[in-house]
mmCIF file of C-alpha atoms in Angstrom:
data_model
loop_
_atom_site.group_PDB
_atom_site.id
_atom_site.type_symbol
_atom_site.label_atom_id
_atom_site.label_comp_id
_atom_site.label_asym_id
_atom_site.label_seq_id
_atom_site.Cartn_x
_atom_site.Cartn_y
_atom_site.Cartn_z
ATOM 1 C CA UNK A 249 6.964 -9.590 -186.724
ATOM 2 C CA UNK A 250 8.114 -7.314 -189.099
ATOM 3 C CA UNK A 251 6.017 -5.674 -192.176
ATOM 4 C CA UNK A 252 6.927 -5.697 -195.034
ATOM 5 C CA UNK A 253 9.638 -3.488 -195.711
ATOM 6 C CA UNK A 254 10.189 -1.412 -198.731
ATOM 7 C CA UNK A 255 13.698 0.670 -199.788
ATOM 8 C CA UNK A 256 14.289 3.481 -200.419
ATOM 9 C CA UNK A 257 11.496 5.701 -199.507
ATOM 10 C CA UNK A 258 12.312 8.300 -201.505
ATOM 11 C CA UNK A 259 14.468 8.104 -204.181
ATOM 12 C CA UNK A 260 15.504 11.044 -206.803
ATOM 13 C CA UNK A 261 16.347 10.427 -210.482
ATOM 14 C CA UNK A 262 17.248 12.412 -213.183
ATOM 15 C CA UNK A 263 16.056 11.673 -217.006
ATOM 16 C CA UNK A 264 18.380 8.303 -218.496
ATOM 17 C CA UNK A 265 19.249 6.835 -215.375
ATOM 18 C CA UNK A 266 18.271 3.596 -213.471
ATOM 19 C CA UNK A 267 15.882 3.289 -210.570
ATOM 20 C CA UNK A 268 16.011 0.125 -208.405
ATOM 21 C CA UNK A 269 13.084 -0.351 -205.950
ATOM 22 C CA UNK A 270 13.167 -3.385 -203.096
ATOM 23 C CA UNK A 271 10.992 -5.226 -201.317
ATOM 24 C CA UNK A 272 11.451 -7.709 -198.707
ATOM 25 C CA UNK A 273 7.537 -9.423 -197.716
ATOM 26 C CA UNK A 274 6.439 -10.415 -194.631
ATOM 27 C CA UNK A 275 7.791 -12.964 -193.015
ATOM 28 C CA UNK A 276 6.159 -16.299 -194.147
ATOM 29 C CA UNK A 277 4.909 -14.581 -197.257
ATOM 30 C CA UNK A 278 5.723 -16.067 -200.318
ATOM 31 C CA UNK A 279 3.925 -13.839 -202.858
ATOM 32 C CA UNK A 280 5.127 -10.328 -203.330
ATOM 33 C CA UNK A 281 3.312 -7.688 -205.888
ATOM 34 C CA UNK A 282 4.106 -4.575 -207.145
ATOM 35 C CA UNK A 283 1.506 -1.265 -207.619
ATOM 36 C CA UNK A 284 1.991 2.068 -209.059
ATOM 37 C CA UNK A 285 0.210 4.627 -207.578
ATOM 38 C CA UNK A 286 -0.148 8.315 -209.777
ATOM 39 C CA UNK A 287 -1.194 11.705 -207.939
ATOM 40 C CA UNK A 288 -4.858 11.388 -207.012
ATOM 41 C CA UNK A 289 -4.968 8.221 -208.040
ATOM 42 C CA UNK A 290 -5.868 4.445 -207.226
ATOM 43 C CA UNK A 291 -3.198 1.972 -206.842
ATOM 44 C CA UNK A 292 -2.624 0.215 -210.167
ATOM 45 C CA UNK A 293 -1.152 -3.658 -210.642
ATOM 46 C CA UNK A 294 2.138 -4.428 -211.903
ATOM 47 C CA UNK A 295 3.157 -7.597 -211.861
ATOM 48 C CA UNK A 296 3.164 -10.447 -209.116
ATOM 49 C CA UNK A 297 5.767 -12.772 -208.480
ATOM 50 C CA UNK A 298 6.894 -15.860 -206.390
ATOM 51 C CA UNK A 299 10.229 -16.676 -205.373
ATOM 52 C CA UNK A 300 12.115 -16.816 -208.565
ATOM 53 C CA UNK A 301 8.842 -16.907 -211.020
ATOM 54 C CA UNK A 302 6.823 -14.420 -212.330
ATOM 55 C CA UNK A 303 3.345 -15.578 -212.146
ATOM 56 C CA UNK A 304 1.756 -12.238 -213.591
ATOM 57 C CA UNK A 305 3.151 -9.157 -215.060
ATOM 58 C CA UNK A 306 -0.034 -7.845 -217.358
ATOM 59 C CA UNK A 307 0.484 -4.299 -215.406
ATOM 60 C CA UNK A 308 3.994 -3.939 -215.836
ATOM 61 C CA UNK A 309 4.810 -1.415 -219.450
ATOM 62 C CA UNK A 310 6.266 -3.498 -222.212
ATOM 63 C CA UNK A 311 9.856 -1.555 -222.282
ATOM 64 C CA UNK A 312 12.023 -0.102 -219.015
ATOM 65 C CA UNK A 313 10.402 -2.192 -216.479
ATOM 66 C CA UNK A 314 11.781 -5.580 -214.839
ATOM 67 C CA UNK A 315 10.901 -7.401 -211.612
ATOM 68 C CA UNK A 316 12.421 -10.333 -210.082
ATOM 69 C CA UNK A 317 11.938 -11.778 -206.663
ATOM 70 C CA UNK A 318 15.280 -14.280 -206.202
ATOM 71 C CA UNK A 319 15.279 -17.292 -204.024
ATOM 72 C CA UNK A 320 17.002 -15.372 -202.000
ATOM 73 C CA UNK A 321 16.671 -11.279 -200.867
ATOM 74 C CA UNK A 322 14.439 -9.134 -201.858
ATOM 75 C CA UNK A 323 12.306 -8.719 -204.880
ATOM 76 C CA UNK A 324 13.769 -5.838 -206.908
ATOM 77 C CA UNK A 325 11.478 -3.045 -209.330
ATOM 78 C CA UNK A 326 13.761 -2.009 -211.871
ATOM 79 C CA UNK A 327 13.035 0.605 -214.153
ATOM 80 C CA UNK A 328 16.241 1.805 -216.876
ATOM 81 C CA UNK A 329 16.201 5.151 -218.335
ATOM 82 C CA UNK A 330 13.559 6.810 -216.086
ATOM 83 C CA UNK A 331 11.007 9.819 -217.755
ATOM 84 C CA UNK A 332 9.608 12.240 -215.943
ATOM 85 C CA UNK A 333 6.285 10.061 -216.386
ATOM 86 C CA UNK A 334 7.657 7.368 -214.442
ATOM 87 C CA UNK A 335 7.703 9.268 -211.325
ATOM 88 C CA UNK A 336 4.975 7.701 -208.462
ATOM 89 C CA UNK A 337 4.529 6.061 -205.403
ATOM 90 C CA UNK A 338 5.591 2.625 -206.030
ATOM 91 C CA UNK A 339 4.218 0.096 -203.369
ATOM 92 C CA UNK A 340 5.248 -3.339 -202.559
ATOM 93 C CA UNK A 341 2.563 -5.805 -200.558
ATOM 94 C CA UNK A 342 3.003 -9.868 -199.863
ATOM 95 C CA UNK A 343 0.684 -12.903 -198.910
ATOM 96 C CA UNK A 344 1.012 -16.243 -197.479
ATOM 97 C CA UNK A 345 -0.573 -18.678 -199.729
ATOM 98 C CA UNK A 346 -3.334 -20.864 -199.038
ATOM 99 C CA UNK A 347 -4.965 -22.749 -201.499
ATOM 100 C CA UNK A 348 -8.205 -21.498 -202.636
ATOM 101 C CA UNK A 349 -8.301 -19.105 -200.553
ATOM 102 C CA UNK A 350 -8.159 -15.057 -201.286
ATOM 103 C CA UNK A 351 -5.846 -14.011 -199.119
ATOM 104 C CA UNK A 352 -4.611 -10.183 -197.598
ATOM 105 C CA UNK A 353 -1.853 -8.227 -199.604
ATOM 106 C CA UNK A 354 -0.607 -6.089 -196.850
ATOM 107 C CA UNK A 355 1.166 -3.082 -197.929
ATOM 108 C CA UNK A 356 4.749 -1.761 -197.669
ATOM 109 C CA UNK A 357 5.518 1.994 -196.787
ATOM 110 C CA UNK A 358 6.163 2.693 -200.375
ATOM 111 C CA UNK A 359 8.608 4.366 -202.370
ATOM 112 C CA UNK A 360 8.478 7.670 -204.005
ATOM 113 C CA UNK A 361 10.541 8.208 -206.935
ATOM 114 C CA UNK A 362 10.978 11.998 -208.761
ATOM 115 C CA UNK A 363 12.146 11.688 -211.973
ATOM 116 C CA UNK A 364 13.867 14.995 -212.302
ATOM 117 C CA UNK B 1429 -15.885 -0.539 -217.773
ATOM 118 C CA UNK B 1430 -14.741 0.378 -214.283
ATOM 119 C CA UNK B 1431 -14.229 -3.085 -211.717
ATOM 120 C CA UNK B 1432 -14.304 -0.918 -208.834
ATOM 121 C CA UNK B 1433 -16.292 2.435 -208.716
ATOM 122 C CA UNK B 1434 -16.019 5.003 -206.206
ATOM 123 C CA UNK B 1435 -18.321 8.370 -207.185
ATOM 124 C CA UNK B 1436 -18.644 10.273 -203.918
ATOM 125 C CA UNK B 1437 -17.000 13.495 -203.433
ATOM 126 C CA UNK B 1438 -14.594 14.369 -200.321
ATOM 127 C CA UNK B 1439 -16.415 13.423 -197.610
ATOM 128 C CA UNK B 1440 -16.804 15.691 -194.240
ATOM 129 C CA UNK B 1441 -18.058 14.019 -190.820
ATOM 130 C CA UNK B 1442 -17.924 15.668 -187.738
ATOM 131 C CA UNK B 1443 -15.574 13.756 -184.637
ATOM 132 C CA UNK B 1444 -17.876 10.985 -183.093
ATOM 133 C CA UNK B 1445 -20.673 10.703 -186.066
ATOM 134 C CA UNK B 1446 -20.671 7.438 -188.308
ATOM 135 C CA UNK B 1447 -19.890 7.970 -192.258
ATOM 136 C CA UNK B 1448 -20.685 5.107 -194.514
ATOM 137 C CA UNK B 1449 -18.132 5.538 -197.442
ATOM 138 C CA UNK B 1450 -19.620 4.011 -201.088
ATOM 139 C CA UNK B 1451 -18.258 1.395 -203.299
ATOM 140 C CA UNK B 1452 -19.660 -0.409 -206.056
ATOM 141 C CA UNK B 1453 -18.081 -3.530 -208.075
ATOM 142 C CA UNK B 1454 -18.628 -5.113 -211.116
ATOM 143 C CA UNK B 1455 -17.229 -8.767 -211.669
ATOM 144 C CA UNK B 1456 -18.604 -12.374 -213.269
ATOM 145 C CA UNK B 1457 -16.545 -14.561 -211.271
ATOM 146 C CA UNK B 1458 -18.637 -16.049 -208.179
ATOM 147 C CA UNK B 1459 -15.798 -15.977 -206.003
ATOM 148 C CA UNK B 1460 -13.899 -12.795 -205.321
ATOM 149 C CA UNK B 1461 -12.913 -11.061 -201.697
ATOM 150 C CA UNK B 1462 -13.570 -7.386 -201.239
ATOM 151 C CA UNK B 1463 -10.875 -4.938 -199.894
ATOM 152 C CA UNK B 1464 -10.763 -1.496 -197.817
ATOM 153 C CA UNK B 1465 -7.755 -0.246 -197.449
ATOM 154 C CA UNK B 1466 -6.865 3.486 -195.707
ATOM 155 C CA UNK B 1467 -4.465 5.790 -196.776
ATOM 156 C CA UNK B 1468 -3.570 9.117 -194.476
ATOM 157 C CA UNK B 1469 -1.630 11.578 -195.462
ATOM 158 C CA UNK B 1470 1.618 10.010 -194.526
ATOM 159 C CA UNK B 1471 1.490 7.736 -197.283
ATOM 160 C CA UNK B 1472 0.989 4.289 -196.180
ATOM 161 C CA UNK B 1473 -1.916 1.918 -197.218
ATOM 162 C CA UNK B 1474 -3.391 0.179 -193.867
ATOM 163 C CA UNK B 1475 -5.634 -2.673 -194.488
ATOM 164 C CA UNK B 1476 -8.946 -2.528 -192.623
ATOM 165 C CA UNK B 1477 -11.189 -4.607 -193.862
ATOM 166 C CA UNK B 1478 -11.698 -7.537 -195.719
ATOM 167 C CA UNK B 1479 -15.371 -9.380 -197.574
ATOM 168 C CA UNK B 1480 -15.542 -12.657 -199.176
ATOM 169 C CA UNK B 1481 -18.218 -13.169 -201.785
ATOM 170 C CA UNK B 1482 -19.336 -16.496 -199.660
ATOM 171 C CA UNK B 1483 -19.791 -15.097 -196.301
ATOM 172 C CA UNK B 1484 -22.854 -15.233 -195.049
ATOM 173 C CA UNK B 1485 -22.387 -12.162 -192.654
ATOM 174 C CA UNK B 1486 -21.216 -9.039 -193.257
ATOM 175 C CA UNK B 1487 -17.546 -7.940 -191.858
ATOM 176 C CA UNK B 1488 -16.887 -6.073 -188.766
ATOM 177 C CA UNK B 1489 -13.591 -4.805 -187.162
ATOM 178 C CA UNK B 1490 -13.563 -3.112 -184.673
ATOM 179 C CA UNK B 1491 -14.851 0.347 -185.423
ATOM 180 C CA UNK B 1492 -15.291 -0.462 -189.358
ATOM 181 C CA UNK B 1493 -17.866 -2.753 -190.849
ATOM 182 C CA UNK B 1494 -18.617 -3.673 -194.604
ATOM 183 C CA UNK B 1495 -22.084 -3.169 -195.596
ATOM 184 C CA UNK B 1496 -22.406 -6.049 -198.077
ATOM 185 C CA UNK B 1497 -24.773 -6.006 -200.581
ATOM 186 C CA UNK B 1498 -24.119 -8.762 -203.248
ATOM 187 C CA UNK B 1499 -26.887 -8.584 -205.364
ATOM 188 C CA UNK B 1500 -26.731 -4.565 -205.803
ATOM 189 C CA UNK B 1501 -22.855 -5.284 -205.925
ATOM 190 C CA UNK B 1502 -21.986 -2.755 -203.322
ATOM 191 C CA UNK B 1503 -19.549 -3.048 -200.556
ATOM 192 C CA UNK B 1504 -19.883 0.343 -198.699
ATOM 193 C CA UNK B 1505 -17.609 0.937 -195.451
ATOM 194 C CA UNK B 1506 -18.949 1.834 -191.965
ATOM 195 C CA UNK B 1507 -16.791 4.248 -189.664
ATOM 196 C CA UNK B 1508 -18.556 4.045 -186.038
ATOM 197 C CA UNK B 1509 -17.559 7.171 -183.564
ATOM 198 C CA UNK B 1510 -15.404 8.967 -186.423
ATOM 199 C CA UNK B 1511 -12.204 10.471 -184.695
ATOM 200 C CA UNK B 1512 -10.026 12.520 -185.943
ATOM 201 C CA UNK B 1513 -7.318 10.535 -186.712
ATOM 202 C CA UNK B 1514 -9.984 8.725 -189.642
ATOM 203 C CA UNK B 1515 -8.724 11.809 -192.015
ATOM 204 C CA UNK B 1516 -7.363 9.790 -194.883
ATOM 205 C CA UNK B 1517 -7.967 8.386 -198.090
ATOM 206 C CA UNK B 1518 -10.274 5.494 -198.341
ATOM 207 C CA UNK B 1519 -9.669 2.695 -201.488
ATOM 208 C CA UNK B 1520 -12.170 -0.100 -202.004
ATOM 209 C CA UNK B 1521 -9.862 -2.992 -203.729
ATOM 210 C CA UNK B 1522 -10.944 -6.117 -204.909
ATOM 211 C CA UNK B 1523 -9.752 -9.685 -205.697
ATOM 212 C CA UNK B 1524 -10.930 -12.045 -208.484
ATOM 213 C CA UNK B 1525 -10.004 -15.559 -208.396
ATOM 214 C CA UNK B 1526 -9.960 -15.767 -212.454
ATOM 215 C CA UNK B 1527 -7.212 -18.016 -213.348
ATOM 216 C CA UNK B 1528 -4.253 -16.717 -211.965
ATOM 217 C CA UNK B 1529 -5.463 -13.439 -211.495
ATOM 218 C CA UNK B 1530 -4.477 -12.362 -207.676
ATOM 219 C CA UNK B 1531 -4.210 -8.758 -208.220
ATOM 220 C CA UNK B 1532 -6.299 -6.486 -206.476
ATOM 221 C CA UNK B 1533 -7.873 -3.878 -208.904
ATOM 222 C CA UNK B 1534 -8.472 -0.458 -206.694
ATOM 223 C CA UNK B 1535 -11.213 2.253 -207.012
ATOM 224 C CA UNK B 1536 -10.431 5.756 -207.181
ATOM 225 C CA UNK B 1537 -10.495 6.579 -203.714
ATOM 226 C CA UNK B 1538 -12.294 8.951 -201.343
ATOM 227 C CA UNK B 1539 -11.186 11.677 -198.957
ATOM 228 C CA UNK B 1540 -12.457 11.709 -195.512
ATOM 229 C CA UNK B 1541 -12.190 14.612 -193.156
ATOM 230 C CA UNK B 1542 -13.054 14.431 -189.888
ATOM 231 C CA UNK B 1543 -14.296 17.802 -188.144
ATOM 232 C CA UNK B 1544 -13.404 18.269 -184.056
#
């Protein structure tokens, strides 16, 4: 059983162009979020999402940054016109979903964009 | 003010000790799940170690356990017969179950070194 899988792992920008992130959750996971992670830093939220709705997004800055997770593939990160600001570990993690119950995120490998 | 707190400095323990690793939450909702999750230096964020706010016993896997204090609001993490492999970056997360708030909010982190 597969994690969940997160591409690329490293990806390199330069100032004004577009960085797309993907994440495909475990299997039988239906909720996918999204965490940015600074140097020395805590992971912080982004937005959360099931297939094809975005159920919370309060994380994610107001301009530049999009996430959708499709009925179908994987749930994208997109970011347009990068800064050198926006350059982080970006981590993907996914749950099942059980009613009442506080599930596990468990984490993808993460993906480090430089923002040259 | 800060959801999840984690003060201590890097930590140090030598190769076979136990290290209890400090965390400290502040929340109103009665129901929220409490989160360790380790990070080495490869990148990746391994979950360890999870707490529900209703369980009567404290948490145990394996070498970790979660020292579960509700009413002082601490959730400190045991490491049993460090090795060295335990060098890493320890997050405390946790989970509120506010609406549709899934998100996990992290602390800070702390180092760990383990000493042969």
């Amino acid at each position: 059983n597969a994690g969940v899988m997160q591409n690329p792992r490293h990806l390199v920008r330069r100032r004004g162009q577009e960085a797309r992130l993907r994440c495909s959750p475990m299997k039988g996971h239906s909720h996918v979020y999204w965490y940015r992670q600074l140097p020395e830093e805590g992971l912080k939220f982004m937005v959360y999402l099931q297939k094809e709705n975005i159920i919370d997004e309060s994380g994610m800055p107001k301009e530049r940054f999009s996430a959708e997770f499709p009925k179908e593939g994987p749930s994208i990160l997109r970011i347009q016109q990068v800064v050198r600001g926006d350059s982080a570990a970006y981590f993907c993690a996914s749950s099942p979903f059980r009613r009442g119950a506080l599930e596990t995120q468990y984490f993808g490998p993460g993906t480090r964009l430089l923002v040259l | 003010a800060q959801k999840i707190t984690q003060t201590q400095p890097g930590m140090f323990v030598q190769e076979k000790e136990a290290v209890t690793l400090d965390c400290t939450y502040d929340t109103s909702d009665p129901s929220y799940g409490l989160f360790w999750y380790k990070q080495p230096s490869s990148g990746e964020m391994i979950f360890l170690i999870y707490q529900g706010s209703y369980d009567q016993q404290n948490a145990t896997e394996g070498r970790y356990s979660l020292n579960f204090q509700k009413a002082r609001k601490s959730a400190n993490l045991v490491i049993s017969a460090s090795q060295l492999g335990d060098s890493a970056m320890y997050f405390c997360a946790m989970r509120e179950t506010t609406g549709a708030n899934s998100k996990l909010t992290f602390g800070k982190g702390i180092t760990l070194s383990v000493r042969p």
